[in-house]
Amino acid sequence: MFLHALKRWYKIKSSGGSEEIRRHMSQVDNLLKKELPMDTVNVDINPSDKPACKYLQSAADNGLKHETRYIVTHLQKFTSILHWQYGYGKLPEDMKENYAYSEILGPRGLIKSSDIAVGIVLLAPAAFYHYHEHPDLTESYLNLSGYFSQNDQAVYPPESIVLNKPGKSHKITNDSSQPLLLAYIWTGSKEAISESRMVFD
């Protein structure tokens, strides 16, 4: 139901007047519509934690205070089976204690897909997510809990959607008072989704 809740958000919420964001939200809605219902669970993935996972409960509790709570509520139902990882490139040393992500839908996710990738990113308070990019992929973040800045351009509260075009280098700085929980979505060609990776600058 987490993916259903996420699909609903991208279907009905405002794009803030941005035509590019509106097109992306519509594309996500259509791609998730094709994937639902889904029954191809990747049984080869085993649950695993990273140090940052100690902040997951606090981030989820904070997320229940906002309109995104119906997404967070569904996420909480299966956090015990998530496979947390760092990424596909060399991870900066200072991120190992403060960052983790888990792919839920996608080529490496709990549910297999080659058309779209969906997951969550968790950052500790005051964490710095180094400059990185996703070649050939369009990415959006939906803020489920916490306050963050991307490229020092704005402060994004819960319920915000941030769009990153293919190859756009971006960094995230997190507020020092609470952890950050983001849903991320990657769209692109089947080849790009299948070979999806993070490249740190």
GROMACS .gro file of C-alpha atoms in nm:
model
  201
    1MET     CA    1   0.000   0.000   0.000
    2PHE     CA    2   0.302   0.230   0.034
    3LEU     CA    3   0.333   0.247  -0.345
    4HIS     CA    4  -0.041   0.306  -0.382
    5ALA     CA    5  -0.018   0.595  -0.135
    6LEU     CA    6   0.282   0.740  -0.318
    7LYS     CA    7   0.102   0.709  -0.652
    8ARG     CA    8  -0.198   0.895  -0.508
    9TRP     CA    9   0.026   1.181  -0.392
   10TYR     CA   10   0.183   1.221  -0.737
   11LYS     CA   11  -0.161   1.205  -0.898
   12ILE     CA   12  -0.350   1.464  -0.693
   13LYS     CA   13  -0.098   1.708  -0.545
   14SER     CA   14   0.008   2.043  -0.687
   15SER     CA   15   0.312   2.085  -0.911
   16GLY     CA   16   0.347   2.443  -0.792
   17GLY     CA   17   0.272   2.573  -1.141
   18SER     CA   18   0.580   2.401  -1.290
   19GLU     CA   19   0.507   2.231  -1.621
   20GLU     CA   20   0.819   2.013  -1.591
   21ILE     CA   21   0.722   1.893  -1.244
   22ARG     CA   22   0.364   1.835  -1.358
   23ARG     CA   23   0.483   1.617  -1.648
   24HIS     CA   24   0.708   1.419  -1.416
   25MET     CA   25   0.429   1.366  -1.161
   26SER     CA   26   0.196   1.249  -1.440
   27GLN     CA   27   0.461   1.012  -1.572
   28VAL     CA   28   0.515   0.866  -1.225
   29ASP     CA   29   0.139   0.820  -1.181
   30ASN     CA   30   0.115   0.637  -1.514
   31LEU     CA   31   0.420   0.417  -1.450
   32LEU     CA   32   0.300   0.315  -1.105
   33LYS     CA   33  -0.045   0.246  -1.246
   34LYS     CA   34   0.117  -0.011  -1.478
   35GLU     CA   35   0.305  -0.170  -1.188
   36LEU     CA   36   0.005  -0.203  -0.954
   37PRO     CA   37  -0.094  -0.461  -0.846
   38MET     CA   38   0.251  -0.619  -0.827
   39ASP     CA   39   0.331  -0.974  -0.727
   40THR     CA   40   0.694  -1.028  -0.831
   41VAL     CA   41   0.878  -1.004  -0.501
   42ASN     CA   42   1.256  -1.038  -0.511
   43VAL     CA   43   1.306  -1.325  -0.266
   44ASP     CA   44   1.686  -1.303  -0.300
   45ILE     CA   45   1.698  -0.977  -0.103
   46ASN     CA   46   1.756  -1.015   0.270
   47PRO     CA   47   1.677  -0.749   0.531
   48SER     CA   48   1.980  -0.550   0.639
   49ASP     CA   49   2.058  -0.236   0.838
   50LYS     CA   50   2.309   0.049   0.827
   51PRO     CA   51   2.413   0.269   1.121
   52ALA     CA   52   2.176   0.549   1.013
   53CYS     CA   53   1.878   0.315   1.058
   54LYS     CA   54   1.878   0.401   1.429
   55TYR     CA   55   1.706   0.725   1.319
   56LEU     CA   56   1.429   0.556   1.120
   57GLN     CA   57   1.174   0.535   1.401
   58SER     CA   58   1.224   0.900   1.496
   59ALA     CA   59   1.194   1.008   1.132
   60ALA     CA   60   0.876   0.806   1.087
   61ASP     CA   61   0.724   0.946   1.407
   62ASN     CA   62   0.792   1.300   1.286
   63GLY     CA   63   0.641   1.212   0.947
   64LEU     CA   64   0.310   1.127   1.113
   65LYS     CA   65   0.268   1.498   1.198
   66HIS     CA   66   0.228   1.600   0.834
   67GLU     CA   67  -0.006   1.531   0.544
   68THR     CA   68   0.238   1.270   0.416
   69ARG     CA   69   0.148   1.060   0.723
   70TYR     CA   70  -0.065   0.819   0.518
   71ILE     CA   71   0.245   0.734   0.311
   72VAL     CA   72   0.462   0.699   0.623
   73THR     CA   73   0.199   0.481   0.792
   74HIS     CA   74   0.210   0.231   0.507
   75LEU     CA   75   0.590   0.242   0.502
   76GLN     CA   76   0.605   0.153   0.872
   77LYS     CA   77   0.426  -0.176   0.801
   78PHE     CA   78   0.727  -0.328   0.626
   79THR     CA   79   1.038  -0.145   0.749
   80SER     CA   80   1.154  -0.468   0.916
   81ILE     CA   81   1.213  -0.635   0.579
   82LEU     CA   82   1.393  -0.347   0.404
   83HIS     CA   83   1.740  -0.399   0.260
   84TRP     CA   84   1.940  -0.085   0.342
   85GLN     CA   85   2.248  -0.001   0.137
   86TYR     CA   86   2.487   0.282   0.054
   87GLY     CA   87   2.491   0.304  -0.324
   88TYR     CA   88   2.674   0.184  -0.629
   89GLY     CA   89   2.983   0.405  -0.625
   90LYS     CA   90   3.252   0.486  -0.372
   91LEU     CA   91   3.087   0.632  -0.065
   92PRO     CA   92   3.250   0.930   0.110
   93GLU     CA   93   3.374   0.814   0.450
   94ASP     CA   94   3.174   1.066   0.651
   95MET     CA   95   2.844   0.938   0.508
   96LYS     CA   96   2.875   0.581   0.638
   97GLU     CA   97   2.729   0.663   0.980
   98ASN     CA   98   2.474   0.916   0.858
   99TYR     CA   99   2.313   0.786   0.538
  100ALA     CA  100   2.135   0.485   0.393
  101TYR     CA  101   1.881   0.412   0.125
  102SER     CA  102   1.652   0.122   0.041
  103GLU     CA  103   1.507   0.042  -0.301
  104ILE     CA  104   1.148  -0.079  -0.276
  105LEU     CA  105   1.049  -0.100  -0.642
  106GLY     CA  106   1.309  -0.138  -0.917
  107PRO     CA  107   1.575  -0.371  -1.056
  108ARG     CA  108   1.728  -0.420  -0.708
  109GLY     CA  109   1.415  -0.364  -0.503
  110LEU     CA  110   1.180  -0.576  -0.295
  111ILE     CA  111   0.951  -0.565  -0.598
  112LYS     CA  112   1.107  -0.603  -0.941
  113SER     CA  113   1.064  -0.342  -1.214
  114SER     CA  114   1.270  -0.226  -1.510
  115ASP     CA  115   1.047   0.077  -1.583
  116ILE     CA  116   1.078   0.281  -1.263
  117ALA     CA  117   1.271   0.279  -0.935
  118VAL     CA  118   1.119   0.386  -0.604
  119GLY     CA  119   1.276   0.385  -0.261
  120ILE     CA  120   1.355   0.583   0.050
  121VAL     CA  121   1.658   0.778   0.169
  122LEU     CA  122   1.738   0.827   0.539
  123LEU     CA  123   1.979   1.092   0.669
  124ALA     CA  124   2.089   1.153   1.027
  125PRO     CA  125   2.051   1.500   1.184
  126ALA     CA  126   2.308   1.746   1.043
  127ALA     CA  127   2.413   1.495   0.774
  128PHE     CA  128   2.577   1.607   0.452
  129TYR     CA  129   2.482   1.412   0.140
  130HIS     CA  130   2.774   1.485  -0.094
  131TYR     CA  131   2.737   1.613  -0.449
  132HIS     CA  132   2.627   1.326  -0.671
  133GLU     CA  133   2.436   1.270  -0.992
  134HIS     CA  134   2.227   1.009  -1.168
  135PRO     CA  135   2.329   0.986  -1.536
  136ASP     CA  136   2.034   0.941  -1.774
  137LEU     CA  137   1.775   0.940  -1.493
  138THR     CA  138   1.519   1.195  -1.383
  139GLU     CA  139   1.486   1.195  -1.006
  140SER     CA  140   1.235   1.343  -0.767
  141TYR     CA  141   1.237   1.352  -0.390
  142LEU     CA  142   0.917   1.367  -0.184
  143ASN     CA  143   1.000   1.486   0.167
  144LEU     CA  144   0.825   1.261   0.418
  145SER     CA  145   0.991   1.396   0.733
  146GLY     CA  146   1.245   1.664   0.822
  147TYR     CA  147   1.383   1.983   0.669
  148PHE     CA  148   1.662   1.994   0.412
  149SER     CA  149   1.837   2.216   0.161
  150GLN     CA  150   1.952   2.112  -0.185
  151ASN     CA  151   2.245   2.299  -0.339
  152ASP     CA  152   2.192   2.576  -0.081
  153GLN     CA  153   1.899   2.709  -0.284
  154ALA     CA  154   1.598   2.664  -0.057
  155VAL     CA  155   1.470   2.494   0.258
  156TYR     CA  156   1.229   2.211   0.179
  157PRO     CA  157   0.978   2.114   0.452
  158PRO     CA  158   0.776   1.792   0.466
  159GLU     CA  159   0.540   1.744   0.167
  160SER     CA  160   0.784   1.915  -0.074
  161ILE     CA  161   0.872   1.762  -0.411
  162VAL     CA  162   1.217   1.840  -0.557
  163LEU     CA  163   1.297   1.753  -0.920
  164ASN     CA  164   1.648   1.672  -1.046
  165LYS     CA  165   1.704   1.643  -1.419
  166PRO     CA  166   1.935   1.375  -1.564
  167GLY     CA  167   2.299   1.437  -1.482
  168LYS     CA  168   2.227   1.730  -1.249
  169SER     CA  169   2.484   1.737  -0.969
  170HIS     CA  170   2.319   1.797  -0.633
  171LYS     CA  171   2.398   1.784  -0.263
  172ILE     CA  172   2.171   1.774   0.041
  173THR     CA  173   2.228   1.929   0.381
  174ASN     CA  174   1.999   1.824   0.662
  175ASP     CA  175   1.868   2.018   0.958
  176SER     CA  176   2.055   1.947   1.282
  177SER     CA  177   1.745   1.897   1.496
  178GLN     CA  178   1.593   1.586   1.335
  179PRO     CA  179   1.654   1.310   1.080
  180LEU     CA  180   1.539   1.331   0.720
  181LEU     CA  181   1.324   1.075   0.540
  182LEU     CA  182   1.275   1.110   0.165
  183ALA     CA  183   1.094   0.900  -0.092
  184TYR     CA  184   1.284   0.901  -0.419
  185ILE     CA  185   1.166   0.812  -0.769
  186TRP     CA  186   1.383   0.750  -1.074
  187THR     CA  187   1.242   0.752  -1.426
  188GLY     CA  188   1.420   0.693  -1.756
  189SER     CA  189   1.470   0.430  -2.021
  190LYS     CA  190   1.462   0.061  -1.929
  191GLU     CA  191   1.838   0.050  -1.981
  192ALA     CA  192   1.896   0.352  -1.757
  193ILE     CA  193   1.674   0.210  -1.483
  194SER     CA  194   1.843  -0.132  -1.503
  195GLU     CA  195   2.189   0.026  -1.481
  196SER     CA  196   2.086   0.291  -1.230
  197ARG     CA  197   2.368   0.407  -1.008
  198MET     CA  198   2.489   0.703  -0.808
  199VAL     CA  199   2.806   0.882  -0.909
  200PHE     CA  200   2.967   1.099  -0.641
  201ASP     CA  201   3.164   1.403  -0.753
   0.00000   0.00000   0.00000
